[in-house]
PDB file of C-alpha atoms in Angstrom:
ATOM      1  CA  UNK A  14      54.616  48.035 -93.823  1.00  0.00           C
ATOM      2  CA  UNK A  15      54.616  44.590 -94.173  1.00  0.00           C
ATOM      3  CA  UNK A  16      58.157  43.058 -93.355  1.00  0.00           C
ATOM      4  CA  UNK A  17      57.208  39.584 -93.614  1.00  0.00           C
ATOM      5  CA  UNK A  18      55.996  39.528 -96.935  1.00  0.00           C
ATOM      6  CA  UNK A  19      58.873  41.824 -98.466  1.00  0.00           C
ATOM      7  CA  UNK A  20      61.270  39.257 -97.159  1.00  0.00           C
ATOM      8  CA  UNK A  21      59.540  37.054 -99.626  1.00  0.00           C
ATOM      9  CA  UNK A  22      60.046  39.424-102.752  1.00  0.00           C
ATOM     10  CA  UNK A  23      62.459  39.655-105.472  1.00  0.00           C
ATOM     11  CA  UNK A  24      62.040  42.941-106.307  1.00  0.00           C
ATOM     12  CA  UNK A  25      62.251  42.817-109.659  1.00  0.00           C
ATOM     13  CA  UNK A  26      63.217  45.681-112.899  1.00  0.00           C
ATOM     14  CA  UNK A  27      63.609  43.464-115.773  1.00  0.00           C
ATOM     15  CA  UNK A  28      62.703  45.803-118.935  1.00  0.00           C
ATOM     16  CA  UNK A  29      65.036  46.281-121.454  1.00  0.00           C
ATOM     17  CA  UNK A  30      65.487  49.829-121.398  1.00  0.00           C
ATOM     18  CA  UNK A  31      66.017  50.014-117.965  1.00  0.00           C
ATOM     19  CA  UNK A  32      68.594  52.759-116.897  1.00  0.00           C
ATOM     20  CA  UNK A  33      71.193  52.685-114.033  1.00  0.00           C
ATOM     21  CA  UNK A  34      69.453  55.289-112.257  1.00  0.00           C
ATOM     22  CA  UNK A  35      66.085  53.301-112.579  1.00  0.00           C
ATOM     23  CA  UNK A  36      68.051  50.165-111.185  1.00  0.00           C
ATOM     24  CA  UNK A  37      70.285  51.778-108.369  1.00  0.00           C
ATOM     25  CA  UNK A  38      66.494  53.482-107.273  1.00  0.00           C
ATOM     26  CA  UNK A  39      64.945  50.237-107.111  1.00  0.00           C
ATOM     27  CA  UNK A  40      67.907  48.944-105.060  1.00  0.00           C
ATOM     28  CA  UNK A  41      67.471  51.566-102.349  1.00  0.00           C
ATOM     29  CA  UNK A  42      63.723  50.393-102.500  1.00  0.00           C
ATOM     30  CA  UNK A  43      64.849  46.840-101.954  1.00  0.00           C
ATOM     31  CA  UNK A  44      67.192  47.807 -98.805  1.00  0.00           C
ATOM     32  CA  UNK A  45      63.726  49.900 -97.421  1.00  0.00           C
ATOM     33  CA  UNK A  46      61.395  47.270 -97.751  1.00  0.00           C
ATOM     34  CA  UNK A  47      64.100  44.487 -96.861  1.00  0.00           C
ATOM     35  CA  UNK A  48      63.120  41.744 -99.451  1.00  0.00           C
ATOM     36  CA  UNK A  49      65.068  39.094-100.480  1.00  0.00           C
ATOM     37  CA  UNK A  50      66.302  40.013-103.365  1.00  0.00           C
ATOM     38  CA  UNK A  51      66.516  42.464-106.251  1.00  0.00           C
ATOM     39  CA  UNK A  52      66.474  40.913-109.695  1.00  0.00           C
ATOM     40  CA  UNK A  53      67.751  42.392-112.585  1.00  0.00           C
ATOM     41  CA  UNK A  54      69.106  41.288-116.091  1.00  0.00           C
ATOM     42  CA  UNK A  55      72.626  39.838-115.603  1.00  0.00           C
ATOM     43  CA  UNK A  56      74.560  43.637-117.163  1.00  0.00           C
ATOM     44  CA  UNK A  57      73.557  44.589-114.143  1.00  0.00           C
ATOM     45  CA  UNK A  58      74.647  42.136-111.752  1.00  0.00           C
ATOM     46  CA  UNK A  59      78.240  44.081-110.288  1.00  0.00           C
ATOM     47  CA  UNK A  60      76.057  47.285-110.055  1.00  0.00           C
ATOM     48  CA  UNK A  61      73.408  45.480-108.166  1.00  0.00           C
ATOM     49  CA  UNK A  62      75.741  44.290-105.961  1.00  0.00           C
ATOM     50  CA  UNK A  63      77.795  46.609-105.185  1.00  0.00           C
ATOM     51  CA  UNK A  64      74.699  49.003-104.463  1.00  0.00           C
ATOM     52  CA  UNK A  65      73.323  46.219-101.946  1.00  0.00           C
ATOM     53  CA  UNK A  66      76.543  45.483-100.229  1.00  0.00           C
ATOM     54  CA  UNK A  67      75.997  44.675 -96.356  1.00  0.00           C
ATOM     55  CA  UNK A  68      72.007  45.101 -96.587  1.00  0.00           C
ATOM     56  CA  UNK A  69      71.486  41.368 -96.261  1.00  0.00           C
ATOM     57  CA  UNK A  70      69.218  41.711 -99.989  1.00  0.00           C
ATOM     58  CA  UNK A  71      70.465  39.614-102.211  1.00  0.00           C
ATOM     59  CA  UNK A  72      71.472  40.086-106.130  1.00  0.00           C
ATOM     60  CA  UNK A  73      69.320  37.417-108.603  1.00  0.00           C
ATOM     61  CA  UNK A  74      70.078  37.802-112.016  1.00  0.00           C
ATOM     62  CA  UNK A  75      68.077  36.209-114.821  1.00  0.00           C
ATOM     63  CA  UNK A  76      69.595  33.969-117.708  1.00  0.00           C
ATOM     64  CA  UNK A  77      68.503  32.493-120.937  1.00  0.00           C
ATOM     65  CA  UNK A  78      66.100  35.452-120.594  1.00  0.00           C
ATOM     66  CA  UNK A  79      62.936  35.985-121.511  1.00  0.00           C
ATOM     67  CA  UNK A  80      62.908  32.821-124.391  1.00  0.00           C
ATOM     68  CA  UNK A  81      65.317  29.955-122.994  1.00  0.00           C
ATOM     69  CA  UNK A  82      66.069  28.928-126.713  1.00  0.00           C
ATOM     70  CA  UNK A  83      69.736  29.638-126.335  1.00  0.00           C
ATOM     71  CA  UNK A  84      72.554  27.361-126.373  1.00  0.00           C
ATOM     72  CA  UNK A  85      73.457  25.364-123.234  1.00  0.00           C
ATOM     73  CA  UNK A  86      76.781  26.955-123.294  1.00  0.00           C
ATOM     74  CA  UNK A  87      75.437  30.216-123.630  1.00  0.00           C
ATOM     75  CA  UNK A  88      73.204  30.044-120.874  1.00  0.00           C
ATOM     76  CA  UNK A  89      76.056  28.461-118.455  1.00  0.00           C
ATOM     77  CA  UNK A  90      78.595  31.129-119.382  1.00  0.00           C
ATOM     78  CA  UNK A  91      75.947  34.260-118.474  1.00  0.00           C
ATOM     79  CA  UNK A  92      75.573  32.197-115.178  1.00  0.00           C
ATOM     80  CA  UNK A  93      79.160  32.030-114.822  1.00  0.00           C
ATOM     81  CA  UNK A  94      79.754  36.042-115.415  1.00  0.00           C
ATOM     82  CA  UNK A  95      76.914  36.997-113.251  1.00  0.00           C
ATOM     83  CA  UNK A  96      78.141  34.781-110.040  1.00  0.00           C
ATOM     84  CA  UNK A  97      81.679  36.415-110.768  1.00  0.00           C
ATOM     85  CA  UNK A  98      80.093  39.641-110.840  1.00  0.00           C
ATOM     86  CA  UNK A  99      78.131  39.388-107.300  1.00  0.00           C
ATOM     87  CA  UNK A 100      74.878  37.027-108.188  1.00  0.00           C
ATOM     88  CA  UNK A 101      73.938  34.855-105.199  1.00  0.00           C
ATOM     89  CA  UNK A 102      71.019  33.949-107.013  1.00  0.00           C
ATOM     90  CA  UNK A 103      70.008  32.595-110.601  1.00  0.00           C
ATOM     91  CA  UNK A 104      66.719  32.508-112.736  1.00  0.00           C
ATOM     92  CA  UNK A 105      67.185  30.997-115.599  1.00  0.00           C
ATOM     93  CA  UNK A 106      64.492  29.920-118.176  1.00  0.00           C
ATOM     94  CA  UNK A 107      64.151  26.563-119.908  1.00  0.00           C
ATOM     95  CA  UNK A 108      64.098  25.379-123.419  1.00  0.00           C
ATOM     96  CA  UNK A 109      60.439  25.482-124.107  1.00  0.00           C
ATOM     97  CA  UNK A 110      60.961  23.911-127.574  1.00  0.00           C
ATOM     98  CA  UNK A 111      62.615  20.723-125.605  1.00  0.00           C
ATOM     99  CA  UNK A 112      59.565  20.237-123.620  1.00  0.00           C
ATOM    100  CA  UNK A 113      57.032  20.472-126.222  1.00  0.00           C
ATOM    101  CA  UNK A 114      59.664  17.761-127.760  1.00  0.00           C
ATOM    102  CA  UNK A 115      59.096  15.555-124.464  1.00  0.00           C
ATOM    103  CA  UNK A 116      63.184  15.222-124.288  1.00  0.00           C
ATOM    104  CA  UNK A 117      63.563  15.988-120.933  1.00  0.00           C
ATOM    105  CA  UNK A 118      66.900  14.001-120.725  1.00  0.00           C
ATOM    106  CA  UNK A 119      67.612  17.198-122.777  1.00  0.00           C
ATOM    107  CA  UNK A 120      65.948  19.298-120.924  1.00  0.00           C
ATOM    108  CA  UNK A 121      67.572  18.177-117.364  1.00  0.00           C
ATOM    109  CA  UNK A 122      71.008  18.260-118.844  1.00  0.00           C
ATOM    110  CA  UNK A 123      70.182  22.178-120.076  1.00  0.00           C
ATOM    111  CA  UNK A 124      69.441  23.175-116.206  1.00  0.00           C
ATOM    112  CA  UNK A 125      72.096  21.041-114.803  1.00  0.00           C
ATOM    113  CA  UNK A 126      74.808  22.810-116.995  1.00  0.00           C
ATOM    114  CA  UNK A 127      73.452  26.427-115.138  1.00  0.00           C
ATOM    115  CA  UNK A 128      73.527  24.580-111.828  1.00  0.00           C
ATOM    116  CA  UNK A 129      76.979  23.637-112.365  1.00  0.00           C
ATOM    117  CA  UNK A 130      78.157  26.989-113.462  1.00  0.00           C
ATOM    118  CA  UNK A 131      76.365  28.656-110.103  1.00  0.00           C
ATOM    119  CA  UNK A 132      78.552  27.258-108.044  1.00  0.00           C
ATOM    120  CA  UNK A 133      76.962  28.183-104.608  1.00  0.00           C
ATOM    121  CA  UNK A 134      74.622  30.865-105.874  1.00  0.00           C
ATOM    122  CA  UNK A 135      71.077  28.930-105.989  1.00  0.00           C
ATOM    123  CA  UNK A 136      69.205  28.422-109.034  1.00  0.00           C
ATOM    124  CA  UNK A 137      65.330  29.286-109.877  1.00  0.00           C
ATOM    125  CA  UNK A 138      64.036  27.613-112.957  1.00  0.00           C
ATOM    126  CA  UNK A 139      61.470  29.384-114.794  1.00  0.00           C
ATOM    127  CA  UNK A 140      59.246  26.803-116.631  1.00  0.00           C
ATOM    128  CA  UNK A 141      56.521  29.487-117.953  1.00  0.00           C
ATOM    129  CA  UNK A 142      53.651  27.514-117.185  1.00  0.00           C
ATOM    130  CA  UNK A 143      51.741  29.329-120.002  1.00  0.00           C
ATOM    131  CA  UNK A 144      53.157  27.694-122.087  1.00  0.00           C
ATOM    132  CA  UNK A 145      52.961  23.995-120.814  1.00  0.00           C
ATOM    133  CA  UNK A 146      50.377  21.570-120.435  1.00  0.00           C
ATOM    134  CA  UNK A 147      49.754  20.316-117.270  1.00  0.00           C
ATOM    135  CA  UNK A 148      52.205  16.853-117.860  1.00  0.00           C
ATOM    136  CA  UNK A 149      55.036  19.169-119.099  1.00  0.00           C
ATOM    137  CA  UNK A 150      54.302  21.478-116.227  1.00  0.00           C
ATOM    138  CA  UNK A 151      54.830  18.390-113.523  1.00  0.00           C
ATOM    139  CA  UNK A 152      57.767  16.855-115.608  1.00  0.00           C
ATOM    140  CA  UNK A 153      59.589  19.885-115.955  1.00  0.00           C
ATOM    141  CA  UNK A 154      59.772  20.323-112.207  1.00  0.00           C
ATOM    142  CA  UNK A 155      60.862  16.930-111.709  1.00  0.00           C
ATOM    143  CA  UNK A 156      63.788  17.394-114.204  1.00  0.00           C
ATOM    144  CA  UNK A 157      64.865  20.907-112.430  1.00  0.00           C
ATOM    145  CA  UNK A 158      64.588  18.921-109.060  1.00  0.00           C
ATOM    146  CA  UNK A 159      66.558  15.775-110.454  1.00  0.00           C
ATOM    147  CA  UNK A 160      69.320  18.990-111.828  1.00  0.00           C
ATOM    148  CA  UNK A 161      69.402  20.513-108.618  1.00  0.00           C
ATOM    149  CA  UNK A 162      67.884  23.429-108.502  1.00  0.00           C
ATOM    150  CA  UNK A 163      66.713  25.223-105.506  1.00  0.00           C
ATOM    151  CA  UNK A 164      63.790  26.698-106.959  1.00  0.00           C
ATOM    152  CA  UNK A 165      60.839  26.438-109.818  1.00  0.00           C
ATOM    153  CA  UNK A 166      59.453  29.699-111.010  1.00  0.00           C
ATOM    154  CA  UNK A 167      56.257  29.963-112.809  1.00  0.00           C
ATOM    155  CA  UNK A 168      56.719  32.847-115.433  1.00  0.00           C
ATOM    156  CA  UNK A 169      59.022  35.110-117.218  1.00  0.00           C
ATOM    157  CA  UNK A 170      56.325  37.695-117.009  1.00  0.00           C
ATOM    158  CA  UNK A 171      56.945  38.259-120.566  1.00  0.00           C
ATOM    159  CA  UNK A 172      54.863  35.583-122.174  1.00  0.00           C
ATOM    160  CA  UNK A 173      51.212  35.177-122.976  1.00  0.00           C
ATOM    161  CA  UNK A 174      50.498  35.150-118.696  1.00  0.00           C
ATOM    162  CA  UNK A 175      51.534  34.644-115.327  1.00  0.00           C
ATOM    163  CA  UNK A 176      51.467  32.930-112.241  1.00  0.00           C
ATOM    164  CA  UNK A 177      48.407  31.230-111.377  1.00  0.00           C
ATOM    165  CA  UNK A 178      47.280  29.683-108.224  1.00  0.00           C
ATOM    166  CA  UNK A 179      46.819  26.778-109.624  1.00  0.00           C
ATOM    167  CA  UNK A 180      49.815  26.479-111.304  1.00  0.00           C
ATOM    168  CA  UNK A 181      51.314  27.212-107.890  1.00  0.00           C
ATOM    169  CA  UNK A 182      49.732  24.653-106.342  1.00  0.00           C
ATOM    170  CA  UNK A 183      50.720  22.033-109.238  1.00  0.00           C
ATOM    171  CA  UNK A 184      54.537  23.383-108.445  1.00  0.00           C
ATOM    172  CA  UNK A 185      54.407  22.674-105.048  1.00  0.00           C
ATOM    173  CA  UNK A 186      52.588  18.856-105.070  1.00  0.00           C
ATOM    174  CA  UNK A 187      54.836  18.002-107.551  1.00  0.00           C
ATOM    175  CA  UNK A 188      59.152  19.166-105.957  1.00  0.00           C
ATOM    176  CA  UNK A 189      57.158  18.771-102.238  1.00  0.00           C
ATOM    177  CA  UNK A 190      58.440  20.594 -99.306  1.00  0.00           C
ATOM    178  CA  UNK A 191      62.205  20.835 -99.759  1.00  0.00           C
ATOM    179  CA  UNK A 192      62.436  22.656-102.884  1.00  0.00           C
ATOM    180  CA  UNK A 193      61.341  26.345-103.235  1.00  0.00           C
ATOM    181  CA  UNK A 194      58.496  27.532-105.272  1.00  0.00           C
ATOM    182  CA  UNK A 195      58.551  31.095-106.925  1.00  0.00           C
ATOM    183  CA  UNK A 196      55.453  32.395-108.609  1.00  0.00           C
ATOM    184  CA  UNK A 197      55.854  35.642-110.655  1.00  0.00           C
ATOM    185  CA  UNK A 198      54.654  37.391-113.689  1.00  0.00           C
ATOM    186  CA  UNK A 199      51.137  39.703-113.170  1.00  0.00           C
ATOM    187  CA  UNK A 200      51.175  40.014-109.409  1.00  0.00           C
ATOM    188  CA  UNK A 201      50.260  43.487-109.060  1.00  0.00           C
ATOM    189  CA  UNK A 202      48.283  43.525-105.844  1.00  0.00           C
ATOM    190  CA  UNK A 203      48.604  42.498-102.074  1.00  0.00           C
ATOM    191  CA  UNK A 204      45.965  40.214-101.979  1.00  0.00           C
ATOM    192  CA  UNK A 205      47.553  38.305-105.170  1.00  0.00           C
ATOM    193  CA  UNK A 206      50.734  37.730-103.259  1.00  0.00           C
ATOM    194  CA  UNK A 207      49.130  36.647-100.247  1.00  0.00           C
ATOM    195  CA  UNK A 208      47.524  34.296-102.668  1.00  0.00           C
ATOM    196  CA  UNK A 209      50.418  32.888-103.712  1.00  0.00           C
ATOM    197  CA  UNK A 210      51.897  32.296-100.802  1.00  0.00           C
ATOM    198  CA  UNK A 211      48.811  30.559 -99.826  1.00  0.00           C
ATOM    199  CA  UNK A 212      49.060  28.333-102.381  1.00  0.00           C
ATOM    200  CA  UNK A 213      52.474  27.187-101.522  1.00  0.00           C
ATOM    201  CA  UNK A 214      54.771  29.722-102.839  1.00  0.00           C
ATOM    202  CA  UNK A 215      57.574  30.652-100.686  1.00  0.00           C
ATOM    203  CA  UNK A 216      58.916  33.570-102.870  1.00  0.00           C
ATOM    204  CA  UNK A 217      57.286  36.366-105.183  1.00  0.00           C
ATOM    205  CA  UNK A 218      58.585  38.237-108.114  1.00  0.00           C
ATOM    206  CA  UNK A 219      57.057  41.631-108.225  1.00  0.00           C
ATOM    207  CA  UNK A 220      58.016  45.225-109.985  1.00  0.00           C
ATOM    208  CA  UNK A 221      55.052  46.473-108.022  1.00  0.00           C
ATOM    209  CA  UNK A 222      56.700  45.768-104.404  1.00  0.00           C
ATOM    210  CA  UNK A 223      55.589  49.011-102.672  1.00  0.00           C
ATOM    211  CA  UNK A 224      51.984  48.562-103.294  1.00  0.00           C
ATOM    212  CA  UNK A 225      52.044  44.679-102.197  1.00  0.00           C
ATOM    213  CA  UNK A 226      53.217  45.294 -98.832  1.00  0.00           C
ATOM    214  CA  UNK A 227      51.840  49.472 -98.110  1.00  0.00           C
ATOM    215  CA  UNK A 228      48.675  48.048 -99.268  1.00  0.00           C
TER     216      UNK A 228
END
């Protein structure tokens, strides 16, 4: 088994009919394989928690999820609940809609409200880079850099596609070497992580966590 690479993982159960069985399972996966983190959808964030007390994996809830078109106050105040309730990590989604716009004044101000409301838990910022062309891709990292965030995250994995190399690649050129770079969305195999990482990704969101690293 590959430790290395499942230190790298959010291990991730993000459906919507997701049970607590199905999410106190994929926690006992998480403390096996040792990954960084198990992310979940922010009801579950004190279950999560709780279940991964003392196993050094972390709890990441999402926010603003899977669209990002929800108020600014919305998305601060599910940030705010899931911290309370044991999140040490954040992924929230942006306001597609203000990028398309160009307003990233906006757009900044959106992320730097879920920043604020994190407190110490650090924040992943999931552009969807389906949806963007390549200048909104570039800008909207700067803005989640200038907010500070710790991360940029390619993909909800519930859009039209997911990470890409490329897109990886453009990620990483664009926050350089102190900022993290998540790619998720689609990465189903071992060879697609590895991939990843290659291309400058320093964490992976993957359902599919026991065939990455038994592969």
């Amino acid at each position: 088994m590959d430790y290395q690479l499942a230190s790298m993982i959010d291990h991730t159960l993000l459906k919507a009919g997701a049970t607590k069985a199905e999410i106190l399972q994929i926690c006992e996966e998480a403390k096996s394989y040792h990954t960084a983190s198990v992310c979940v959808n922010s009801y579950w964030a004190s279950t999560v928690s709780e279940a991964l007390k003392g196993s050094g994996v972390m709890t990441c809830c999402v926010v603003g999820f899977p669209l990002g078109a929800m108020s600014t106050e919305a998305k601060a105040f599910e940030t705010q609940k899931a911290v309370a309730d044991g999140a040490e990590e954040i992924d929230m989604v942006i306001n597609v809609g203000l990028a398309h716009a160009g307003d990233w004044e906006a757009l900044e101000a959106d992320i730097a409200a879920v920043v604020k409301a994190a407190g110490s838990a650090r924040v992943k910022v999931i552009i969807e880079t389906c949806l963007l062309g390549e200048d909104e891709k570039v800008k909207a990292c700067i803005a989640a850099k200038n907010a500070g965030a710790a991360f940029v995250k390619t993909s909800t994995g519930f859009s039209n596609a997911g990470a890409t190399v490329e897109d990886v690649k453009l990620m990483r050129k664009t926050v350089g070497p102190e900022m993290g770079v998540k790619a998720a969305g689609g990465i189903r195999t071992r060879q697609a992580a590895l991939d990843m990482i290659q291309a400058g990704a320093n964490r992976v969101g993957a359902s599919a966590t026991g065939k990455l690293i038994e592969e």
